[in-house]
């Protein structure tokens, strides 16, 4: 579920947008939160159980600039979807200094709002398909699958490793909890390893050799399935020119 967060220093704008959101065709919406102060909004999101969201930000927020605010939001919540709004045309160029998906002209029309929300929702779905998400006491981690070389099981902990063995994040869990959610090019080759086949150079004997030169052991129980999975993956790459 997705939170929709509005920030505008004028209460009448907040009220109008909340009413429009109630009747707009919003997919996967969870809560509608509104703030009239950018700094207080950031503090509230830091203190609460916030996961992902669509932000509708006024550019002129009195003591706070909406573009600067969006930049801070993206640092803390990389998958945040930013929609700017303004009653002036002066900011059309400035907004491109920060990643956003739509610019709404005030007064906001319901048709334009619905279109912006649909784009934001689709971006969130694409992000989920391309990234691994995990939450723990340390925070929420969003790791693009293309950065992941393997998942390593260390007792009760799963370590997500990137190039040259870099630890991208870690969490407590079991491989069985995540296997079904991973893309097809991730393959379990050992009780302790799930390898990203797109980062694998060769499979020889009882080990995968990754593109960064590391060797990942393939256990006897998984060797046959690993050979089939690697052969199928490489055949697909040749077929599609990957």
PDB file of C-alpha atoms in Angstrom, residues 74-194:
ATOM      1  CA  UNK A  74      14.981  11.311  -2.060  1.00  0.00           C
ATOM      2  CA  UNK A  75      18.107  10.988   0.073  1.00  0.00           C
ATOM      3  CA  UNK A  76      16.067   9.338   2.824  1.00  0.00           C
ATOM      4  CA  UNK A  77      13.488   7.540   0.667  1.00  0.00           C
ATOM      5  CA  UNK A  78      15.064   6.735  -2.727  1.00  0.00           C
ATOM      6  CA  UNK A  79      11.855   5.296  -4.170  1.00  0.00           C
ATOM      7  CA  UNK A  80       9.738   8.346  -3.288  1.00  0.00           C
ATOM      8  CA  UNK A  81       7.681   9.644  -6.214  1.00  0.00           C
ATOM      9  CA  UNK A  82       7.743  13.426  -6.391  1.00  0.00           C
ATOM     10  CA  UNK A  83       4.939  15.516  -7.905  1.00  0.00           C
ATOM     11  CA  UNK A  84       5.514  19.263  -7.836  1.00  0.00           C
ATOM     12  CA  UNK A  85       2.777  21.868  -7.938  1.00  0.00           C
ATOM     13  CA  UNK A  86       2.815  25.629  -8.307  1.00  0.00           C
ATOM     14  CA  UNK A  87       0.642  28.519  -9.359  1.00  0.00           C
ATOM     15  CA  UNK A  88       3.565  30.046 -11.263  1.00  0.00           C
ATOM     16  CA  UNK A  89       5.394  29.120 -14.440  1.00  0.00           C
ATOM     17  CA  UNK A  90       8.756  30.360 -13.150  1.00  0.00           C
ATOM     18  CA  UNK A  91       9.823  26.939 -11.861  1.00  0.00           C
ATOM     19  CA  UNK A  92       9.426  24.762 -14.948  1.00  0.00           C
ATOM     20  CA  UNK A  93      13.214  24.679 -15.482  1.00  0.00           C
ATOM     21  CA  UNK A  94      14.228  24.612 -11.806  1.00  0.00           C
ATOM     22  CA  UNK A  95      12.299  21.409 -11.058  1.00  0.00           C
ATOM     23  CA  UNK A  96      14.591  19.455 -13.354  1.00  0.00           C
ATOM     24  CA  UNK A  97      17.361  19.869 -10.782  1.00  0.00           C
ATOM     25  CA  UNK A  98      15.708  17.035  -8.845  1.00  0.00           C
ATOM     26  CA  UNK A  99      14.102  13.781  -9.928  1.00  0.00           C
ATOM     27  CA  UNK A 100      10.324  14.126 -10.211  1.00  0.00           C
ATOM     28  CA  UNK A 101       7.567  12.608 -12.294  1.00  0.00           C
ATOM     29  CA  UNK A 102       5.022  15.402 -12.821  1.00  0.00           C
ATOM     30  CA  UNK A 103       4.371  19.134 -12.490  1.00  0.00           C
ATOM     31  CA  UNK A 104       0.831  20.231 -11.552  1.00  0.00           C
ATOM     32  CA  UNK A 105      -0.378  23.730 -12.276  1.00  0.00           C
ATOM     33  CA  UNK A 106      -2.496  25.353  -9.563  1.00  0.00           C
ATOM     34  CA  UNK A 107      -5.404  25.268  -9.212  1.00  0.00           C
ATOM     35  CA  UNK A 108      -4.964  21.508  -9.585  1.00  0.00           C
ATOM     36  CA  UNK A 109      -7.410  19.839 -11.947  1.00  0.00           C
ATOM     37  CA  UNK A 110      -8.708  16.413 -10.935  1.00  0.00           C
ATOM     38  CA  UNK A 111      -7.890  14.951 -14.385  1.00  0.00           C
ATOM     39  CA  UNK A 112      -4.262  16.086 -14.135  1.00  0.00           C
ATOM     40  CA  UNK A 113      -4.027  14.810 -10.564  1.00  0.00           C
ATOM     41  CA  UNK A 114      -5.330  11.374 -11.575  1.00  0.00           C
ATOM     42  CA  UNK A 115      -2.817  11.215 -14.446  1.00  0.00           C
ATOM     43  CA  UNK A 116       0.088  12.178 -12.174  1.00  0.00           C
ATOM     44  CA  UNK A 117      -0.900   9.566  -9.575  1.00  0.00           C
ATOM     45  CA  UNK A 118      -1.160   6.836 -12.225  1.00  0.00           C
ATOM     46  CA  UNK A 119       2.386   7.617 -13.420  1.00  0.00           C
ATOM     47  CA  UNK A 120       3.682   7.605  -9.848  1.00  0.00           C
ATOM     48  CA  UNK A 121       1.974   4.284  -9.096  1.00  0.00           C
ATOM     49  CA  UNK A 122       3.466   2.676 -12.216  1.00  0.00           C
ATOM     50  CA  UNK A 123       6.930   3.945 -11.273  1.00  0.00           C
ATOM     51  CA  UNK A 124       6.582   2.347  -7.845  1.00  0.00           C
ATOM     52  CA  UNK A 125       5.573  -0.975  -9.409  1.00  0.00           C
ATOM     53  CA  UNK A 126       8.576  -0.864 -11.740  1.00  0.00           C
ATOM     54  CA  UNK A 127      10.875  -0.043  -8.828  1.00  0.00           C
ATOM     55  CA  UNK A 128       9.572  -3.060  -6.905  1.00  0.00           C
ATOM     56  CA  UNK A 129      10.231  -5.312  -9.901  1.00  0.00           C
ATOM     57  CA  UNK A 130      13.789  -4.027 -10.268  1.00  0.00           C
ATOM     58  CA  UNK A 131      14.783  -3.816  -6.618  1.00  0.00           C
ATOM     59  CA  UNK A 132      15.054  -5.990  -3.533  1.00  0.00           C
ATOM     60  CA  UNK A 133      13.246  -4.540  -0.526  1.00  0.00           C
ATOM     61  CA  UNK A 134      13.881  -5.400   3.099  1.00  0.00           C
ATOM     62  CA  UNK A 135      13.042  -3.746   6.402  1.00  0.00           C
ATOM     63  CA  UNK A 136      14.646  -4.313   9.789  1.00  0.00           C
ATOM     64  CA  UNK A 137      15.454  -2.400  12.969  1.00  0.00           C
ATOM     65  CA  UNK A 138      18.205  -0.508  11.146  1.00  0.00           C
ATOM     66  CA  UNK A 139      15.782   0.863   8.568  1.00  0.00           C
ATOM     67  CA  UNK A 140      14.420   0.096   5.143  1.00  0.00           C
ATOM     68  CA  UNK A 141      16.785  -0.966   2.371  1.00  0.00           C
ATOM     69  CA  UNK A 142      16.085  -0.787  -1.355  1.00  0.00           C
ATOM     70  CA  UNK A 143      18.792  -2.529  -3.395  1.00  0.00           C
ATOM     71  CA  UNK A 144      18.638  -2.725  -7.210  1.00  0.00           C
ATOM     72  CA  UNK A 145      18.907  -6.335  -8.330  1.00  0.00           C
ATOM     73  CA  UNK A 146      21.602  -5.350 -10.821  1.00  0.00           C
ATOM     74  CA  UNK A 147      23.897  -4.496  -7.890  1.00  0.00           C
ATOM     75  CA  UNK A 148      23.436  -7.838  -6.138  1.00  0.00           C
ATOM     76  CA  UNK A 149      25.956 -10.615  -6.837  1.00  0.00           C
ATOM     77  CA  UNK A 150      24.659 -13.066  -4.246  1.00  0.00           C
ATOM     78  CA  UNK A 151      22.731 -13.667  -1.040  1.00  0.00           C
ATOM     79  CA  UNK A 152      24.776 -15.366   1.670  1.00  0.00           C
ATOM     80  CA  UNK A 153      23.299 -17.189   4.670  1.00  0.00           C
ATOM     81  CA  UNK A 154      25.247 -16.682   7.878  1.00  0.00           C
ATOM     82  CA  UNK A 155      23.510 -18.579  10.680  1.00  0.00           C
ATOM     83  CA  UNK A 156      20.183 -16.740  11.146  1.00  0.00           C
ATOM     84  CA  UNK A 157      21.269 -13.754   9.086  1.00  0.00           C
ATOM     85  CA  UNK A 158      21.107 -13.193   5.321  1.00  0.00           C
ATOM     86  CA  UNK A 159      23.800 -10.924   3.882  1.00  0.00           C
ATOM     87  CA  UNK A 160      23.210  -9.245   0.517  1.00  0.00           C
ATOM     88  CA  UNK A 161      26.554  -8.881  -1.252  1.00  0.00           C
ATOM     89  CA  UNK A 162      27.557  -6.803  -4.240  1.00  0.00           C
ATOM     90  CA  UNK A 163      30.730  -6.551  -6.297  1.00  0.00           C
ATOM     91  CA  UNK A 164      33.921  -7.718  -4.565  1.00  0.00           C
ATOM     92  CA  UNK A 165      31.889  -9.029  -1.644  1.00  0.00           C
ATOM     93  CA  UNK A 166      30.638  -5.631  -0.490  1.00  0.00           C
ATOM     94  CA  UNK A 167      27.869  -5.975   2.083  1.00  0.00           C
ATOM     95  CA  UNK A 168      24.907  -4.043   0.696  1.00  0.00           C
ATOM     96  CA  UNK A 169      22.598  -4.866   3.607  1.00  0.00           C
ATOM     97  CA  UNK A 170      21.743  -7.718   5.967  1.00  0.00           C
ATOM     98  CA  UNK A 171      18.677  -8.986   7.766  1.00  0.00           C
ATOM     99  CA  UNK A 172      17.446 -11.957   9.768  1.00  0.00           C
ATOM    100  CA  UNK A 173      15.496 -14.551   7.825  1.00  0.00           C
ATOM    101  CA  UNK A 174      15.525 -17.733   5.777  1.00  0.00           C
ATOM    102  CA  UNK A 175      16.137 -18.267   2.087  1.00  0.00           C
ATOM    103  CA  UNK A 176      12.677 -19.790   1.879  1.00  0.00           C
ATOM    104  CA  UNK A 177      11.234 -16.403   2.834  1.00  0.00           C
ATOM    105  CA  UNK A 178      12.732 -14.616  -0.178  1.00  0.00           C
ATOM    106  CA  UNK A 179      13.287 -17.199  -2.947  1.00  0.00           C
ATOM    107  CA  UNK A 180       9.830 -16.945  -4.508  1.00  0.00           C
ATOM    108  CA  UNK A 181      10.040 -13.143  -4.719  1.00  0.00           C
ATOM    109  CA  UNK A 182      13.394 -13.053  -6.533  1.00  0.00           C
ATOM    110  CA  UNK A 183      13.696 -12.758 -10.330  1.00  0.00           C
ATOM    111  CA  UNK A 184      14.344 -15.956 -12.271  1.00  0.00           C
ATOM    112  CA  UNK A 185      18.046 -15.263 -12.768  1.00  0.00           C
ATOM    113  CA  UNK A 186      18.699 -15.774  -9.049  1.00  0.00           C
ATOM    114  CA  UNK A 187      19.530 -19.401  -8.304  1.00  0.00           C
ATOM    115  CA  UNK A 188      20.117 -21.252  -5.045  1.00  0.00           C
ATOM    116  CA  UNK A 189      23.281 -23.312  -5.418  1.00  0.00           C
ATOM    117  CA  UNK A 190      24.033 -24.105  -1.782  1.00  0.00           C
ATOM    118  CA  UNK A 191      22.348 -23.988   1.615  1.00  0.00           C
ATOM    119  CA  UNK A 192      24.373 -20.825   2.171  1.00  0.00           C
ATOM    120  CA  UNK A 193      24.226 -19.137  -1.266  1.00  0.00           C
ATOM    121  CA  UNK A 194      21.779 -17.749  -3.784  1.00  0.00           C
TER     122      UNK A 194
END
